XYZ file of C-alpha atoms in Angstrom:
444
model
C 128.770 97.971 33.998
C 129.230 94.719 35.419
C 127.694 93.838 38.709
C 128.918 91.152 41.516
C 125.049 89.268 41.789
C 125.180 86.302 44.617
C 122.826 84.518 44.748
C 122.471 84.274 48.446
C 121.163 88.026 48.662
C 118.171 86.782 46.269
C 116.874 83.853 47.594
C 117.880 80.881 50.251
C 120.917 79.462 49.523
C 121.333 77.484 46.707
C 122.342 74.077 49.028
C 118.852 75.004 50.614
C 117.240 75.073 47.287
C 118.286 72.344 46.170
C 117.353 70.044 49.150
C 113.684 71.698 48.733
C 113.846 70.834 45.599
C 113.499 74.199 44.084
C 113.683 74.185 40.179
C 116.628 77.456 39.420
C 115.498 80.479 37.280
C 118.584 81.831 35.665
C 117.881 85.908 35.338
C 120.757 87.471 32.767
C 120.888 90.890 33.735
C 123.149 93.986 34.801
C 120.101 95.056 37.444
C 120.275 93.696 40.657
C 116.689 95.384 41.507
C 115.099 93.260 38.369
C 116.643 90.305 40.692
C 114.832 91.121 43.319
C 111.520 92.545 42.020
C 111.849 88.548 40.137
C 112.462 86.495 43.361
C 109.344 88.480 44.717
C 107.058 87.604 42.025
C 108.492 83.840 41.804
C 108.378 83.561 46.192
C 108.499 80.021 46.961
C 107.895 78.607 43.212
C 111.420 78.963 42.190
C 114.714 80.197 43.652
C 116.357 83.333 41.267
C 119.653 82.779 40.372
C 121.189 86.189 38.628
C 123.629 85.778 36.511
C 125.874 88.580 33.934
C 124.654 88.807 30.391
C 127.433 87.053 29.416
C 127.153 82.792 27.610
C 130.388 81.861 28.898
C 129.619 82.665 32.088
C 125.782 81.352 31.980
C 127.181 78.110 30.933
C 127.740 75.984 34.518
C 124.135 77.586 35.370
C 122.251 75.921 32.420
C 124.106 72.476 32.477
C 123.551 72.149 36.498
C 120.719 69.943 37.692
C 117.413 71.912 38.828
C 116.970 74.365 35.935
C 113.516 75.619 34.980
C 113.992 78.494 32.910
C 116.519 81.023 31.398
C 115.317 84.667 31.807
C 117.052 87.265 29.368
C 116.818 91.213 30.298
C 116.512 93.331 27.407
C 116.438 96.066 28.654
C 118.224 99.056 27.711
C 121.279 100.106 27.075
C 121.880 96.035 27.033
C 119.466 95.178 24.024
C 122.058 94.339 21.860
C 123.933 91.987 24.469
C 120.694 90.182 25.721
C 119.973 89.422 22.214
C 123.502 88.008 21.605
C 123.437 86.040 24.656
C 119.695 84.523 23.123
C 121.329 83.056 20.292
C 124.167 81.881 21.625
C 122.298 80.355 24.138
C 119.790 78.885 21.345
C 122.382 77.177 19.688
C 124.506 75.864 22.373
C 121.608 74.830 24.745
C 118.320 74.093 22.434
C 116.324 72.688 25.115
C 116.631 75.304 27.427
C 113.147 77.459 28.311
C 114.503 80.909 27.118
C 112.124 84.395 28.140
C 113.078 87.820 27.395
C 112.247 90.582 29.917
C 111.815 94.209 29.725
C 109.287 96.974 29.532
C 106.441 97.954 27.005
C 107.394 101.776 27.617
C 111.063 100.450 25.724
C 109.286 98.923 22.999
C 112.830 98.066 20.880
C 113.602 96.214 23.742
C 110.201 94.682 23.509
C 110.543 94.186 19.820
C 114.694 92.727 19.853
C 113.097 90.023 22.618
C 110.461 88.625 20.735
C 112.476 88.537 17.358
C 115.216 86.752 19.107
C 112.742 83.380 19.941
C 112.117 83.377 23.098
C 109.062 81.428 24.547
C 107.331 84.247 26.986
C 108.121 87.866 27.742
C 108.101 89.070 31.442
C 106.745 92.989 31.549
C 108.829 94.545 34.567
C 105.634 96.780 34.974
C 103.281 94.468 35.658
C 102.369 93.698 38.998
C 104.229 90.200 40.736
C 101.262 88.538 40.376
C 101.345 88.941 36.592
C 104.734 87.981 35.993
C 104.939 85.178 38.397
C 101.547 83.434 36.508
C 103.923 84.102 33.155
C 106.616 82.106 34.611
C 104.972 79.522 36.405
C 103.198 78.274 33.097
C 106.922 77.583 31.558
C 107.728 76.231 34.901
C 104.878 73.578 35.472
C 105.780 71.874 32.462
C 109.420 71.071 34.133
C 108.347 68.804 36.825
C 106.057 66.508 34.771
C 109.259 66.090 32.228
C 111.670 65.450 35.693
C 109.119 62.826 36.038
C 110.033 60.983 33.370
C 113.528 61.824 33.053
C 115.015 61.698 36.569
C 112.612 59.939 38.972
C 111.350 57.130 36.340
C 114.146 54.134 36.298
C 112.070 52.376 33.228
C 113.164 55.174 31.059
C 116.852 55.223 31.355
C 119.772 56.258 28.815
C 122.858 54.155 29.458
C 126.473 55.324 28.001
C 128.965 52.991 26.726
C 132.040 54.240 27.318
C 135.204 53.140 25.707
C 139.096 54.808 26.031
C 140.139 53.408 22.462
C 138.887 52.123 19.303
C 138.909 48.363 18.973
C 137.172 47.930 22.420
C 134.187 46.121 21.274
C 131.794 48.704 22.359
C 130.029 49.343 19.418
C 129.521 45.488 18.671
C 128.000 45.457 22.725
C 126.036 48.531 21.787
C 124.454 47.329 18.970
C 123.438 43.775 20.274
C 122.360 45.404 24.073
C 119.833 47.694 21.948
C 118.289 44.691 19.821
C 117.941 42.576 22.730
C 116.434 45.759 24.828
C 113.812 46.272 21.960
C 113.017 42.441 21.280
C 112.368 41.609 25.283
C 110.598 44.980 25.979
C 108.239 44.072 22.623
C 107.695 41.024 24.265
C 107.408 41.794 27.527
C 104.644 44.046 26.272
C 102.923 41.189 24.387
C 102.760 38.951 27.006
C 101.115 41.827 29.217
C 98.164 42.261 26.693
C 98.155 38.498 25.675
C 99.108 36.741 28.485
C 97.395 33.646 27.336
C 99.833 34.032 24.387
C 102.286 31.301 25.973
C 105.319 31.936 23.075
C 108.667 31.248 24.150
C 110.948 34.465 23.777
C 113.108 33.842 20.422
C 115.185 35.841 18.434
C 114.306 34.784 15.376
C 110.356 35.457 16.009
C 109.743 39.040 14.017
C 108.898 42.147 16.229
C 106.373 41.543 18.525
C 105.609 45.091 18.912
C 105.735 48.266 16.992
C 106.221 50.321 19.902
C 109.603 52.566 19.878
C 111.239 50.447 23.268
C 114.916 51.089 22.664
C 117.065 53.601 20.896
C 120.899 53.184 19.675
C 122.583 56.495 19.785
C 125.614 55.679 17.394
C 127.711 58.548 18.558
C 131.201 56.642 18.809
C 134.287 56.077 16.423
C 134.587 54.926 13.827
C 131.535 56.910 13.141
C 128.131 55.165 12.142
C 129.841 51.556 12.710
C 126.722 50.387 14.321
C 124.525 51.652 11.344
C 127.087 49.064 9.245
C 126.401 46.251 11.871
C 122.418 47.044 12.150
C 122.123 47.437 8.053
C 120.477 50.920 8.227
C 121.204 54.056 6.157
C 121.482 56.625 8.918
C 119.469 59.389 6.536
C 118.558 61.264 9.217
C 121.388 62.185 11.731
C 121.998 63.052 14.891
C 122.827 66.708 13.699
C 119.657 66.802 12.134
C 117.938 65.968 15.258
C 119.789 68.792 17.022
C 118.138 71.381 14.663
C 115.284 69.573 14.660
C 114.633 69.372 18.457
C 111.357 71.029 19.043
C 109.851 68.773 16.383
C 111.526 65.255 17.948
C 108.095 63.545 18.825
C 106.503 60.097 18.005
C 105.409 61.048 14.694
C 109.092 62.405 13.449
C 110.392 59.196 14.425
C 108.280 57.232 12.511
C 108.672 59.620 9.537
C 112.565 59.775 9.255
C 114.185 57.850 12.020
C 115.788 54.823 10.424
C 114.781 50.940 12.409
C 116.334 47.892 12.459
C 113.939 44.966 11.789
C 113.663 43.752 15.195
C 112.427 47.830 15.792
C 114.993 49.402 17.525
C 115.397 53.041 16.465
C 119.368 53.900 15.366
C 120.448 57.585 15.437
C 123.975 58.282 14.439
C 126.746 60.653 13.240
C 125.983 62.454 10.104
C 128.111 60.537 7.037
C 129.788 64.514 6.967
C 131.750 64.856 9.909
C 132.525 68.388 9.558
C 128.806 68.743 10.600
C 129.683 67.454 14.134
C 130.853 70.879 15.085
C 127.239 71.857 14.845
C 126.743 69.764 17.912
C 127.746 71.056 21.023
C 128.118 68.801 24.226
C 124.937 70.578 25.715
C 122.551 70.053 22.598
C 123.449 66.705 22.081
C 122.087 65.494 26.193
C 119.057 67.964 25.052
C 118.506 65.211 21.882
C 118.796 62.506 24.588
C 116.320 64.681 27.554
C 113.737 65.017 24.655
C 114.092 61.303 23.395
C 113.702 59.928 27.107
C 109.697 60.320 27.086
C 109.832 58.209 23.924
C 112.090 55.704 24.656
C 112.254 53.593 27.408
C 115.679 52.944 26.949
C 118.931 54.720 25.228
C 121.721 52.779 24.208
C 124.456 55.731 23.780
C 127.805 53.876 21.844
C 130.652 56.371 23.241
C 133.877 53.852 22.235
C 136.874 55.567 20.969
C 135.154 59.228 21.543
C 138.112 60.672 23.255
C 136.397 64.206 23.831
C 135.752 64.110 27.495
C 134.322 67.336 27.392
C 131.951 66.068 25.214
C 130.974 62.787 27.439
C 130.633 64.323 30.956
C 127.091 66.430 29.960
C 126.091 62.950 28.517
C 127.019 61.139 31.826
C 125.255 63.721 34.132
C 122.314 62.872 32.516
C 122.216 59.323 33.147
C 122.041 57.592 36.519
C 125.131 54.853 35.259
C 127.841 54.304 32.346
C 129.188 51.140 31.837
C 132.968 51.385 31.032
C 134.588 49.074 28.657
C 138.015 47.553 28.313
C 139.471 44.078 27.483
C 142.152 42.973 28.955
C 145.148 44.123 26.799
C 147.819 46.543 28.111
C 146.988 49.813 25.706
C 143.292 48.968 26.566
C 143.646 49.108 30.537
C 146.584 51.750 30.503
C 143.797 54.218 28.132
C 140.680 53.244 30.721
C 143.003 54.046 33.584
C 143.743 57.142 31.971
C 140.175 58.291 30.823
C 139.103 57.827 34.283
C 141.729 60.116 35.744
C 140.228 62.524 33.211
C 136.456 62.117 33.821
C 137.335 62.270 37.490
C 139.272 66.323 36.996
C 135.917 67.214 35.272
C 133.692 65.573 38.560
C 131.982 62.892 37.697
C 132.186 60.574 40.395
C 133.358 57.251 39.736
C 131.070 55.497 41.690
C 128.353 55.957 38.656
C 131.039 54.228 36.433
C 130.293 50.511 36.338
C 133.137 47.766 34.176
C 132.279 45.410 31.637
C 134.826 43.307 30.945
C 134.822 42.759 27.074
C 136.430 39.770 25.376
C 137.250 38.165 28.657
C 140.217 34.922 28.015
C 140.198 33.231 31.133
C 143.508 31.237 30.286
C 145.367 34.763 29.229
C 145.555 38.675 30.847
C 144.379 39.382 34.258
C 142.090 37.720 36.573
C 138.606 39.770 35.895
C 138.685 40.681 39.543
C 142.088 41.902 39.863
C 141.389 44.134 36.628
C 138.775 45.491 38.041
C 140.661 46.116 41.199
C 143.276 47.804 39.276
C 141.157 50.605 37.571
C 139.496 51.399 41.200
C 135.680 49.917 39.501
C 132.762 47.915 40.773
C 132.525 44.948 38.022
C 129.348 44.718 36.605
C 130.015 42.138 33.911
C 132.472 40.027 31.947
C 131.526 38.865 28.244
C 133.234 36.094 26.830
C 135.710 36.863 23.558
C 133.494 35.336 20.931
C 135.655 37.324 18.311
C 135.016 34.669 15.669
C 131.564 33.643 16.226
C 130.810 38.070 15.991
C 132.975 37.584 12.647
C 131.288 35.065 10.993
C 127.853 36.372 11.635
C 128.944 39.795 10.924
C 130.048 38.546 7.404
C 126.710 36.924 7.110
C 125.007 40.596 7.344
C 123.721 39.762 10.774
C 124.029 39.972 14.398
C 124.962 37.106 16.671
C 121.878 36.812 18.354
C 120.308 36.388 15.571
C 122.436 33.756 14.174
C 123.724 31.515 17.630
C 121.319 33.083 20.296
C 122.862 30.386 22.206
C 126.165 31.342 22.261
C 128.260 32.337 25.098
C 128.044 36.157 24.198
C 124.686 36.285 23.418
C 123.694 35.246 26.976
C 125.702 37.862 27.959
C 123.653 40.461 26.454
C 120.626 39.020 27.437
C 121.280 38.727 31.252
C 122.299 42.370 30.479
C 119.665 43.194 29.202
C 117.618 41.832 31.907
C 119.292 42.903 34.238
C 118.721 46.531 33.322
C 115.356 46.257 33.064
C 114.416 45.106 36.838
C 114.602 41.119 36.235
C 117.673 39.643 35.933
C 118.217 36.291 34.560
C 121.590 35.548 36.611
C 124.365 37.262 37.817
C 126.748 37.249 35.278
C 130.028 39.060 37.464
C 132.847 36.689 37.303
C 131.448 34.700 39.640
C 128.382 33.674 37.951
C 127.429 29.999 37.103
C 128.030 30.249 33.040
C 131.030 32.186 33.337
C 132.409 30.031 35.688
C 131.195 26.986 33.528
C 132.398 28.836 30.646
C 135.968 29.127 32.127
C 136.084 25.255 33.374
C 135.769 24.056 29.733
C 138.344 26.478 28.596
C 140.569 25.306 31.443
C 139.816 21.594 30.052
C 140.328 22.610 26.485
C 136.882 21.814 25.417
């Protein structure tokens, strides 16, 4: 029989929680007393949040901020249904910290809990103390990962976001996570060497074999940016979905694929039919388990119209750049897209534009584009279109052809930028865009 559980008759309220900074211990269960025999045992670590045995409705639980566990009751007569709920749960959310509850005296509820994968298994006969030390020891391991992934700023996963293909945000994506890798390897040198007085260069090999920035090739035309990179792609992102428990510094090394200045690619599987193995919530679990390893995430979202797909991905990182050129379809789609992100809640105020392919003698001002889609402009990168072309044809990126050119030092004050020492600012009233846009004006 279904049960009406609020949360408020378990703990504090879950606006007081989460100013405390509570972590949330989702309890799936049809018994409100196993609610409150849990908040007991938990007291101050944690604040209970009971919830029906029942995915669909566990779902805006596990994909709020603040979780630290999923706890499934297995008890009888709801065996069967806990265990369902398990493996839907597995496969939709892979990250999540999953424990079964019951009672030794029930041993096939015992027995269906620990066959179903979960990590620990809470004994509603023991005393509090007992089951609160069980939980606590999946719980302690939550904060130092929050350390990494929310309150560090030096590891940092940044979406790309474009309404259409043709934007340009996979050749942005690709160069931004080259030029992240190359100055973060040499940043690094220079810290260990710093007598070592070599000029940052593009073509100097890898300074470092460190693993400094990731691209996650998740936009369409799929694997476009393994094309532009020259990597194979072997192992997908689908693959690291089922392989998420083993994603550590070793696997990478093993079977990610690297582009020779090191960046690390991860894309698509060739066989899109395998992308409905990926749901929304496993794919930000890839990204929460690659944030440790990577100090930054390059995530190419252009053309990936699925915006139920991109708002888990945006809640779990702190900005998105958004970007559009200055064509018609291309500001009438962004316009569009962010009506839609904004119906699902993400607030727009995390939503930054780049202005890709800028003309200065044709389409809007940059500013009054900006104005127009309601964003804070972040920056504007010259339309290098044939320059990209050529060295594109050439098997190579720009940077590493022209790092000179116009777009190049786009990406680099970029890239600077994001992490903590920018070069200039580049918004449309910086000193080479402006320059830029004189010698257009003079036809040079």
């Amino acid at each position: 029989m279904n049960m009406r559980m609020d949360p408020l008759h378990v703990k504090t309220p879950p606006s007081q929680g989460q100013e405390s900074g509570l972590l949330r211990v989702v309890l799936a269960t049809q018994s409100s007393a196993h609610a409150f025999w849990l908040a007991s045992a938990l007291g101050d670590a944690a604040q209970v949040v009971p919830a029906p045995l029942d995915a669909a409705q566990l779902q805006p639980l596990l994909v709020a901020s603040g979780l630290g566990a999923v706890v499934v009751d297995f008890s009888a007569p709801s065996t069967e249904a806990a265990a369902m709920v398990v493996a839907e749960v597995r496969r939709q959310w892979p990250g999540v910290a999953l424990l079964g509850a019951g009672s030794p005296a029930d041993p096939a509820s015992m027995l269906a809990a620990l066959r179903s994968g979960v990590v620990e298994f809470v004994d509603w006969q023991a005393s509090a103390a007992e089951a609160g030390s069980t939980l606590k020891r999946q719980l302690l391991a939550r904060p130092a990962l929050a350390a990494v992934n929310e309150s560090d700023d030096s590891h940092f996963i940044l979406p790309l976001l474009g309404a259409r293909v043709g934007m340009g945000v996979t050749t942005l994506a690709t160069h931004l996570a080259v030029m992240l890798q190359q100055m973060q390897a040499h940043d690094a040198q220079q810290a260990n060497h710093p007598k070592a007085q070599r000029k940052f260069g593009l073509h100097q090999p890898s300074q470092s074999h460190e693993h400094h920035a990731a691209l996650l090739d998740l936009g369409l035309p799929a694997r476009d940016g393994l094309l532009y990179l020259g990597v194979s792609g072997s192992f997908s992102f689908a693959d690291a979905v089922h392989n998420l428990r083993r994603l550590d510094a070793t696997l990478l090394d093993s079977v990610l694929d690297q582009h020779a200045s090191g960046a690390t690619t991860l894309a698509w599987p060739a066989d899109l039919s395998k992308l409905r193995e990926v749901s929304p919530a496993s794919a930000t679990s890839v990204m929460q388990t690659l944030k440790p390893l990577f100090k930054a995430q390059v995530v190419d979202l252009g053309g990936l119209g699925q915006v139920d797909f991109v708002v888990p991905v945006l809640r779990e990182a702190s900005r998105a750049w958004v970007v559009c050129d200055q064509s018609m379809g291309g500001i009438v789609s962004t316009a569009q897209m962010l009506k839609e992100l904004e119906s699902k809640g993400v607030d727009r105020s995390m939503l930054k534009l780049v202005i890709n392919r800028f003309n200065a003698q044709a389409g809007l001002p940059a500013k009054e584009l900006a104005l127009r889609l309601g964003l804070e402009l972040m920056h504007v990168v010259p339309d290098r279109a044939t320059a990209l072309l050529n060295a594109a044809s050439c098997g190579q990126l720009l940077s590493e052809t022209m790092r000179g050119d116009l777009f190049v030092t786009s990406i680099r004050n970029m890239s600077r930028g994001l992490l903590g020492s920018p070069l200039k600012d580049e918004v449309a009233s910086s000193g080479v865009l402006s320059q830029w846009a004189k010698r257009l004006r003079r036809g040079a």
